[in-house]
Amino acid sequence: MMISECFSSLQGEGSLAGVPSFFIRTTGCRLRCRWCDTPYTSWDAEGQRFSVEELREMAQESRLHHVVITGGEPLIQREIGALTAQLREASFHITVETSGTAAPEFDCDLLSLSPKTSNSDPEGRWTTRHRKLRSDLEIARRLLERAPEYQLKFVVRGGGDMPEILQIVQELGIRESWKVQLMPEGRSAEETEARSVVVAGLCREYGFRYTPRLHLSLFGGGRGV
Ligand code: SF4
């Protein structure tokens, strides 16, 4: 598999925020979000090949129970099914983080689905392709149908994002509003902090869950956290 980095840290976002986890970050992505916080897996993808056996071994060496497979977009990796099978065999709790633009066969305990809205649209030659791919909700629907547990995470800049988010939630048929999570957009603690009160207010208004980005406030972002 093409891997950008593997490391132990605390889960920064979502319903497992704060849980010590081993992260496997794949490299390569179909989208080009303008605020992407891991451009080294998308805009300027870099990484090296590891076998699923090597990844399983590294996860076991971490002595942690939770593994997070993230990216980039892990679901475009040909070996994703084989990797999750290896991790299942080793009794890990598996979270898969995805933008929902591909739906191969794989196993997980928690599907962390993060559909992108128009606030992610880049300018330039990627605009059309990004818009087309990010808005194909049929793939997201298929992923949700198969997921044993899920959370739906949105990156939010402000109230202007809400009509689009509400439409996606409705089109996906999500009734469990507490599984819809809003997190402030930002690539630094300062940026997310500046939006946090507004985003928390939107959560109160719409009955959605607020998720922090702990890795930014605790560790300052960057690689390996
Ligand atoms: S989907 Fe994720 S990895 Fe891909 S460009 Fe967007 S933020 Fe970056």
PDB file of C-alpha atoms and ligand atoms in Angstrom:
ATOM      1  CA  MET A   1       0.000   0.000   0.000  1.00  0.00           C
ATOM      2  CA  MET A   2       1.137   3.560  -0.595  1.00  0.00           C
ATOM      3  CA  ILE A   3       1.703   5.027   2.857  1.00  0.00           C
ATOM      4  CA  SER A   4       2.525   8.546   3.851  1.00  0.00           C
ATOM      5  CA  GLU A   5       3.098   7.996   7.567  1.00  0.00           C
ATOM      6  CA  CYS A   6       2.321   5.705  10.521  1.00  0.00           C
ATOM      7  CA  PHE A   7       2.346   6.936  14.093  1.00  0.00           C
ATOM      8  CA  SER A   8       0.811   6.602  17.538  1.00  0.00           C
ATOM      9  CA  SER A   9      -1.172   9.550  18.863  1.00  0.00           C
ATOM     10  CA  LEU A  10      -4.556  10.511  20.274  1.00  0.00           C
ATOM     11  CA  GLN A  11      -7.545  10.501  17.968  1.00  0.00           C
ATOM     12  CA  GLY A  12      -8.191  14.196  17.402  1.00  0.00           C
ATOM     13  CA  GLU A  13     -11.700  14.213  15.962  1.00  0.00           C
ATOM     14  CA  GLY A  14     -15.077  12.554  16.197  1.00  0.00           C
ATOM     15  CA  SER A  15     -16.739  10.228  18.678  1.00  0.00           C
ATOM     16  CA  LEU A  16     -13.424   8.610  19.653  1.00  0.00           C
ATOM     17  CA  ALA A  17     -11.590  11.911  20.227  1.00  0.00           C
ATOM     18  CA  GLY A  18      -8.913  11.436  22.869  1.00  0.00           C
ATOM     19  CA  VAL A  19      -8.569   7.662  22.385  1.00  0.00           C
ATOM     20  CA  PRO A  20      -4.949   6.540  21.939  1.00  0.00           C
ATOM     21  CA  SER A  21      -4.697   5.145  18.444  1.00  0.00           C
ATOM     22  CA  PHE A  22      -2.256   3.887  15.851  1.00  0.00           C
ATOM     23  CA  PHE A  23      -2.649   5.841  12.632  1.00  0.00           C
ATOM     24  CA  ILE A  24      -1.996   4.443   9.167  1.00  0.00           C
ATOM     25  CA  ARG A  25      -2.086   7.335   6.713  1.00  0.00           C
ATOM     26  CA  THR A  26      -2.314   6.314   3.084  1.00  0.00           C
ATOM     27  CA  THR A  27      -1.236   8.656   0.338  1.00  0.00           C
ATOM     28  CA  GLY A  28      -3.200   9.616  -2.783  1.00  0.00           C
ATOM     29  CA  CYS A  29      -6.670  11.151  -3.038  1.00  0.00           C
ATOM     30  CA  ARG A  30      -9.273  11.781  -5.724  1.00  0.00           C
ATOM     31  CA  LEU A  31     -10.179  15.189  -4.329  1.00  0.00           C
ATOM     32  CA  ARG A  32      -8.222  18.419  -3.939  1.00  0.00           C
ATOM     33  CA  CYS A  33      -9.835  20.295  -1.061  1.00  0.00           C
ATOM     34  CA  ARG A  34      -8.531  23.822  -0.973  1.00  0.00           C
ATOM     35  CA  TRP A  35      -8.065  23.654   2.802  1.00  0.00           C
ATOM     36  CA  CYS A  36      -6.629  20.098   2.817  1.00  0.00           C
ATOM     37  CA  ASP A  37      -4.623  19.647   6.028  1.00  0.00           C
ATOM     38  CA  THR A  38      -2.548  16.795   4.597  1.00  0.00           C
ATOM     39  CA  PRO A  39      -1.460  18.156   1.172  1.00  0.00           C
ATOM     40  CA  TYR A  40       1.407  15.655   1.250  1.00  0.00           C
ATOM     41  CA  THR A  41      -1.237  12.972   0.564  1.00  0.00           C
ATOM     42  CA  SER A  42      -3.189  14.850  -2.122  1.00  0.00           C
ATOM     43  CA  TRP A  43      -1.841  17.992  -3.787  1.00  0.00           C
ATOM     44  CA  ASP A  44       1.775  16.856  -3.484  1.00  0.00           C
ATOM     45  CA  ALA A  45       1.329  13.180  -2.698  1.00  0.00           C
ATOM     46  CA  GLU A  46       4.385  11.432  -1.354  1.00  0.00           C
ATOM     47  CA  GLY A  47       4.963   8.119   0.384  1.00  0.00           C
ATOM     48  CA  GLN A  48       6.344   4.649   0.095  1.00  0.00           C
ATOM     49  CA  ARG A  49       5.081   1.117  -0.269  1.00  0.00           C
ATOM     50  CA  PHE A  50       4.412  -1.147   2.707  1.00  0.00           C
ATOM     51  CA  SER A  51       2.885  -4.605   2.663  1.00  0.00           C
ATOM     52  CA  VAL A  52      -0.270  -5.232   4.710  1.00  0.00           C
ATOM     53  CA  GLU A  53       1.783  -7.647   6.845  1.00  0.00           C
ATOM     54  CA  GLU A  54       4.294  -4.906   7.644  1.00  0.00           C
ATOM     55  CA  LEU A  55       1.472  -2.525   8.579  1.00  0.00           C
ATOM     56  CA  ARG A  56      -0.134  -5.110  10.839  1.00  0.00           C
ATOM     57  CA  GLU A  57       3.211  -5.692  12.538  1.00  0.00           C
ATOM     58  CA  MET A  58       3.714  -1.954  13.133  1.00  0.00           C
ATOM     59  CA  ALA A  59       0.195  -1.659  14.567  1.00  0.00           C
ATOM     60  CA  GLN A  60       0.897  -4.575  16.916  1.00  0.00           C
ATOM     61  CA  GLU A  61       4.196  -3.028  18.003  1.00  0.00           C
ATOM     62  CA  SER A  62       2.283   0.099  19.068  1.00  0.00           C
ATOM     63  CA  ARG A  63       0.484  -1.986  21.732  1.00  0.00           C
ATOM     64  CA  LEU A  64      -2.648   0.087  21.154  1.00  0.00           C
ATOM     65  CA  HIS A  65      -6.126  -1.296  20.647  1.00  0.00           C
ATOM     66  CA  HIS A  66      -7.458   1.268  18.160  1.00  0.00           C
ATOM     67  CA  VAL A  67      -6.224   1.630  14.598  1.00  0.00           C
ATOM     68  CA  VAL A  68      -7.278   4.536  12.394  1.00  0.00           C
ATOM     69  CA  ILE A  69      -6.832   4.142   8.651  1.00  0.00           C
ATOM     70  CA  THR A  70      -6.865   7.582   7.126  1.00  0.00           C
ATOM     71  CA  GLY A  71      -5.397   9.513   4.226  1.00  0.00           C
ATOM     72  CA  GLY A  72      -5.448  10.844   1.691  1.00  0.00           C
ATOM     73  CA  GLU A  73      -8.235   8.555   0.636  1.00  0.00           C
ATOM     74  CA  PRO A  74      -7.670   5.016   1.973  1.00  0.00           C
ATOM     75  CA  LEU A  75     -10.530   3.543  -0.030  1.00  0.00           C
ATOM     76  CA  ILE A  76      -8.702   4.005  -3.339  1.00  0.00           C
ATOM     77  CA  GLN A  77      -5.909   1.687  -2.136  1.00  0.00           C
ATOM     78  CA  ARG A  78      -6.196  -1.711  -3.804  1.00  0.00           C
ATOM     79  CA  GLU A  79      -5.121  -3.538  -0.623  1.00  0.00           C
ATOM     80  CA  ILE A  80      -7.601  -1.868   1.762  1.00  0.00           C
ATOM     81  CA  GLY A  81      -9.672  -5.053   2.104  1.00  0.00           C
ATOM     82  CA  ALA A  82      -6.583  -7.160   2.820  1.00  0.00           C
ATOM     83  CA  LEU A  83      -5.306  -4.650   5.391  1.00  0.00           C
ATOM     84  CA  THR A  84      -8.580  -4.466   7.308  1.00  0.00           C
ATOM     85  CA  ALA A  85      -8.793  -8.284   7.249  1.00  0.00           C
ATOM     86  CA  GLN A  86      -5.302  -8.488   8.801  1.00  0.00           C
ATOM     87  CA  LEU A  87      -6.220  -5.926  11.465  1.00  0.00           C
ATOM     88  CA  ARG A  88      -9.488  -7.721  12.205  1.00  0.00           C
ATOM     89  CA  GLU A  89      -7.613 -10.980  12.655  1.00  0.00           C
ATOM     90  CA  ALA A  90      -5.359  -9.202  15.154  1.00  0.00           C
ATOM     91  CA  SER A  91      -8.448  -7.982  17.088  1.00  0.00           C
ATOM     92  CA  PHE A  92      -7.980  -4.247  16.585  1.00  0.00           C
ATOM     93  CA  HIS A  93     -10.805  -1.736  16.696  1.00  0.00           C
ATOM     94  CA  ILE A  94     -10.732  -0.304  13.171  1.00  0.00           C
ATOM     95  CA  THR A  95     -11.795   3.195  12.165  1.00  0.00           C
ATOM     96  CA  VAL A  96     -11.735   4.042   8.470  1.00  0.00           C
ATOM     97  CA  GLU A  97     -11.742   7.733   7.574  1.00  0.00           C
ATOM     98  CA  THR A  98     -13.009   8.517   4.087  1.00  0.00           C
ATOM     99  CA  SER A  99     -14.444  11.286   1.949  1.00  0.00           C
ATOM    100  CA  GLY A 100     -16.831   8.698   0.470  1.00  0.00           C
ATOM    101  CA  THR A 101     -15.637   8.772  -3.138  1.00  0.00           C
ATOM    102  CA  ALA A 102     -14.979   5.027  -3.505  1.00  0.00           C
ATOM    103  CA  ALA A 103     -16.683   1.936  -2.094  1.00  0.00           C
ATOM    104  CA  PRO A 104     -14.470  -1.170  -2.259  1.00  0.00           C
ATOM    105  CA  GLU A 105     -14.961  -4.140   0.077  1.00  0.00           C
ATOM    106  CA  PHE A 106     -13.343  -3.642   3.483  1.00  0.00           C
ATOM    107  CA  ASP A 107     -14.012  -4.227   7.177  1.00  0.00           C
ATOM    108  CA  CYS A 108     -14.278  -1.685   9.990  1.00  0.00           C
ATOM    109  CA  ASP A 109     -15.887  -0.987  13.353  1.00  0.00           C
ATOM    110  CA  LEU A 110     -16.434   2.711  12.708  1.00  0.00           C
ATOM    111  CA  LEU A 111     -16.898   4.353   9.333  1.00  0.00           C
ATOM    112  CA  SER A 112     -15.924   7.996   9.633  1.00  0.00           C
ATOM    113  CA  LEU A 113     -17.464   9.531   6.544  1.00  0.00           C
ATOM    114  CA  SER A 114     -16.616  13.103   5.701  1.00  0.00           C
ATOM    115  CA  PRO A 115     -18.468  14.328   2.611  1.00  0.00           C
ATOM    116  CA  LYS A 116     -17.032  17.541   1.258  1.00  0.00           C
ATOM    117  CA  THR A 117     -19.167  20.617   0.558  1.00  0.00           C
ATOM    118  CA  SER A 118     -18.551  23.572  -1.743  1.00  0.00           C
ATOM    119  CA  ASN A 119     -16.394  25.249   0.897  1.00  0.00           C
ATOM    120  CA  SER A 120     -13.711  22.733  -0.145  1.00  0.00           C
ATOM    121  CA  ASP A 121     -13.766  23.640  -3.845  1.00  0.00           C
ATOM    122  CA  PRO A 122     -10.343  24.649  -5.124  1.00  0.00           C
ATOM    123  CA  GLU A 123      -9.651  27.187  -7.825  1.00  0.00           C
ATOM    124  CA  GLY A 124      -7.843  26.303 -11.024  1.00  0.00           C
ATOM    125  CA  ARG A 125      -7.622  23.137 -13.067  1.00  0.00           C
ATOM    126  CA  TRP A 126      -8.998  20.859 -10.304  1.00  0.00           C
ATOM    127  CA  THR A 127     -12.308  22.718  -9.824  1.00  0.00           C
ATOM    128  CA  THR A 128     -14.554  20.720 -12.157  1.00  0.00           C
ATOM    129  CA  ARG A 129     -13.190  17.300 -11.273  1.00  0.00           C
ATOM    130  CA  HIS A 130     -13.263  17.993  -7.538  1.00  0.00           C
ATOM    131  CA  ARG A 131     -16.870  19.259  -7.640  1.00  0.00           C
ATOM    132  CA  LYS A 132     -18.063  16.283  -9.653  1.00  0.00           C
ATOM    133  CA  LEU A 133     -16.417  13.637  -7.467  1.00  0.00           C
ATOM    134  CA  ARG A 134     -17.222  15.139  -4.082  1.00  0.00           C
ATOM    135  CA  SER A 135     -20.942  15.357  -4.768  1.00  0.00           C
ATOM    136  CA  ASP A 136     -21.605  11.730  -5.773  1.00  0.00           C
ATOM    137  CA  LEU A 137     -23.681  10.666  -2.760  1.00  0.00           C
ATOM    138  CA  GLU A 138     -24.537   7.262  -4.221  1.00  0.00           C
ATOM    139  CA  ILE A 139     -21.130   5.994  -3.113  1.00  0.00           C
ATOM    140  CA  ALA A 140     -21.604   7.444   0.380  1.00  0.00           C
ATOM    141  CA  ARG A 141     -24.985   5.716   0.616  1.00  0.00           C
ATOM    142  CA  ARG A 142     -23.433   2.338  -0.243  1.00  0.00           C
ATOM    143  CA  LEU A 143     -20.737   2.805   2.395  1.00  0.00           C
ATOM    144  CA  LEU A 144     -23.278   3.718   5.080  1.00  0.00           C
ATOM    145  CA  GLU A 145     -25.440   0.700   4.271  1.00  0.00           C
ATOM    146  CA  ARG A 146     -22.537  -1.639   4.998  1.00  0.00           C
ATOM    147  CA  ALA A 147     -21.107   0.167   8.025  1.00  0.00           C
ATOM    148  CA  PRO A 148     -21.662  -1.429  11.450  1.00  0.00           C
ATOM    149  CA  GLU A 149     -21.294   2.054  13.009  1.00  0.00           C
ATOM    150  CA  TYR A 150     -20.756   5.457  11.456  1.00  0.00           C
ATOM    151  CA  GLN A 151     -20.223   9.146  12.027  1.00  0.00           C
ATOM    152  CA  LEU A 152     -20.786  11.857   9.453  1.00  0.00           C
ATOM    153  CA  LYS A 153     -18.253  14.676   9.782  1.00  0.00           C
ATOM    154  CA  PHE A 154     -18.432  18.052   8.087  1.00  0.00           C
ATOM    155  CA  VAL A 155     -15.802  20.756   7.938  1.00  0.00           C
ATOM    156  CA  VAL A 156     -17.612  24.015   8.622  1.00  0.00           C
ATOM    157  CA  ARG A 157     -16.636  27.619   7.999  1.00  0.00           C
ATOM    158  CA  GLY A 158     -19.892  29.184   9.206  1.00  0.00           C
ATOM    159  CA  GLY A 159     -23.672  29.286   8.939  1.00  0.00           C
ATOM    160  CA  GLY A 160     -23.493  29.649   5.160  1.00  0.00           C
ATOM    161  CA  ASP A 161     -22.502  25.967   4.956  1.00  0.00           C
ATOM    162  CA  MET A 162     -25.656  24.720   6.635  1.00  0.00           C
ATOM    163  CA  PRO A 163     -28.139  24.524   3.701  1.00  0.00           C
ATOM    164  CA  GLU A 164     -25.738  22.249   1.844  1.00  0.00           C
ATOM    165  CA  ILE A 165     -25.030  20.119   4.937  1.00  0.00           C
ATOM    166  CA  LEU A 166     -28.724  19.741   5.716  1.00  0.00           C
ATOM    167  CA  GLN A 167     -29.372  18.668   2.142  1.00  0.00           C
ATOM    168  CA  ILE A 168     -26.643  16.012   2.264  1.00  0.00           C
ATOM    169  CA  VAL A 169     -27.922  14.714   5.627  1.00  0.00           C
ATOM    170  CA  GLN A 170     -31.423  14.486   4.194  1.00  0.00           C
ATOM    171  CA  GLU A 171     -30.338  12.851   0.933  1.00  0.00           C
ATOM    172  CA  LEU A 172     -28.359  10.249   2.873  1.00  0.00           C
ATOM    173  CA  GLY A 173     -31.406   9.540   5.018  1.00  0.00           C
ATOM    174  CA  ILE A 174     -29.568  10.181   8.310  1.00  0.00           C
ATOM    175  CA  ARG A 175     -32.005  10.244  11.237  1.00  0.00           C
ATOM    176  CA  GLU A 176     -29.496   9.999  14.093  1.00  0.00           C
ATOM    177  CA  SER A 177     -28.615  13.691  14.272  1.00  0.00           C
ATOM    178  CA  TRP A 178     -26.058  13.118  17.058  1.00  0.00           C
ATOM    179  CA  LYS A 179     -23.976  11.133  14.598  1.00  0.00           C
ATOM    180  CA  VAL A 180     -23.694  14.207  12.378  1.00  0.00           C
ATOM    181  CA  GLN A 181     -20.626  16.088  13.529  1.00  0.00           C
ATOM    182  CA  LEU A 182     -19.547  19.622  12.723  1.00  0.00           C
ATOM    183  CA  MET A 183     -15.930  20.640  13.114  1.00  0.00           C
ATOM    184  CA  PRO A 184     -14.427  24.065  12.546  1.00  0.00           C
ATOM    185  CA  GLU A 185     -12.323  24.510   9.443  1.00  0.00           C
ATOM    186  CA  GLY A 186      -8.700  25.394  10.032  1.00  0.00           C
ATOM    187  CA  ARG A 187      -5.183  24.100   9.708  1.00  0.00           C
ATOM    188  CA  SER A 188      -4.004  25.547  12.993  1.00  0.00           C
ATOM    189  CA  ALA A 189      -5.315  25.789  16.554  1.00  0.00           C
ATOM    190  CA  GLU A 190      -5.782  29.538  16.055  1.00  0.00           C
ATOM    191  CA  GLU A 191      -7.901  29.111  12.923  1.00  0.00           C
ATOM    192  CA  THR A 192     -10.142  26.421  14.406  1.00  0.00           C
ATOM    193  CA  GLU A 193     -10.441  28.314  17.697  1.00  0.00           C
ATOM    194  CA  ALA A 194     -11.630  31.391  15.819  1.00  0.00           C
ATOM    195  CA  ARG A 195     -14.531  29.414  14.326  1.00  0.00           C
ATOM    196  CA  SER A 196     -15.296  27.149  17.283  1.00  0.00           C
ATOM    197  CA  VAL A 197     -17.979  29.282  18.971  1.00  0.00           C
ATOM    198  CA  VAL A 198     -19.871  29.777  15.713  1.00  0.00           C
ATOM    199  CA  VAL A 199     -19.715  26.064  14.883  1.00  0.00           C
ATOM    200  CA  ALA A 200     -20.763  25.087  18.421  1.00  0.00           C
ATOM    201  CA  GLY A 201     -23.721  27.463  18.073  1.00  0.00           C
ATOM    202  CA  LEU A 202     -24.724  25.726  14.833  1.00  0.00           C
ATOM    203  CA  CYS A 203     -24.583  22.369  16.634  1.00  0.00           C
ATOM    204  CA  ARG A 204     -26.927  23.698  19.320  1.00  0.00           C
ATOM    205  CA  GLU A 205     -29.277  25.079  16.711  1.00  0.00           C
ATOM    206  CA  TYR A 206     -29.472  21.940  14.564  1.00  0.00           C
ATOM    207  CA  GLY A 207     -28.974  19.196  17.165  1.00  0.00           C
ATOM    208  CA  PHE A 208     -25.674  18.038  15.657  1.00  0.00           C
ATOM    209  CA  ARG A 209     -22.566  17.016  17.570  1.00  0.00           C
ATOM    210  CA  TYR A 210     -19.598  19.351  17.912  1.00  0.00           C
ATOM    211  CA  THR A 211     -16.221  17.788  17.325  1.00  0.00           C
ATOM    212  CA  PRO A 212     -12.964  19.466  18.271  1.00  0.00           C
ATOM    213  CA  ARG A 213      -9.682  18.991  16.420  1.00  0.00           C
ATOM    214  CA  LEU A 214      -7.629  17.990  19.420  1.00  0.00           C
ATOM    215  CA  HIS A 215      -4.469  17.229  17.471  1.00  0.00           C
ATOM    216  CA  LEU A 216      -4.281  20.917  16.528  1.00  0.00           C
ATOM    217  CA  SER A 217      -4.886  22.319  19.997  1.00  0.00           C
ATOM    218  CA  LEU A 218      -2.737  19.720  21.810  1.00  0.00           C
ATOM    219  CA  PHE A 219       0.083  19.136  19.361  1.00  0.00           C
ATOM    220  CA  GLY A 220      -0.124  22.049  16.938  1.00  0.00           C
ATOM    221  CA  GLY A 221      -0.868  19.987  13.823  1.00  0.00           C
ATOM    222  CA  GLY A 222       1.776  18.947  11.292  1.00  0.00           C
ATOM    223  CA  ARG A 223       2.894  15.411  10.547  1.00  0.00           C
ATOM    224  CA  GLY A 224       2.839  12.532  12.980  1.00  0.00           C
ATOM    225  CA  VAL A 225       0.077  13.776  15.270  1.00  0.00           C
TER     226      VAL A 225
HETATM  227  S1  SF4 B   1     -10.459  14.447   0.851  1.00  0.00           S
HETATM  228 FE1  SF4 B   1      -9.061  14.708   2.605  1.00  0.00          FE
HETATM  229  S2  SF4 B   1      -7.011  14.148   1.830  1.00  0.00           S
HETATM  230 FE2  SF4 B   1      -8.352  14.453   0.049  1.00  0.00          FE
HETATM  231  S3  SF4 B   1      -7.956  16.582  -0.549  1.00  0.00           S
HETATM  232 FE3  SF4 B   1      -9.763  16.567   0.813  1.00  0.00          FE
HETATM  233  S4  SF4 B   1      -8.959  16.935   2.890  1.00  0.00           S
HETATM  234 FE4  SF4 B   1      -7.205  16.351   1.561  1.00  0.00          FE
END
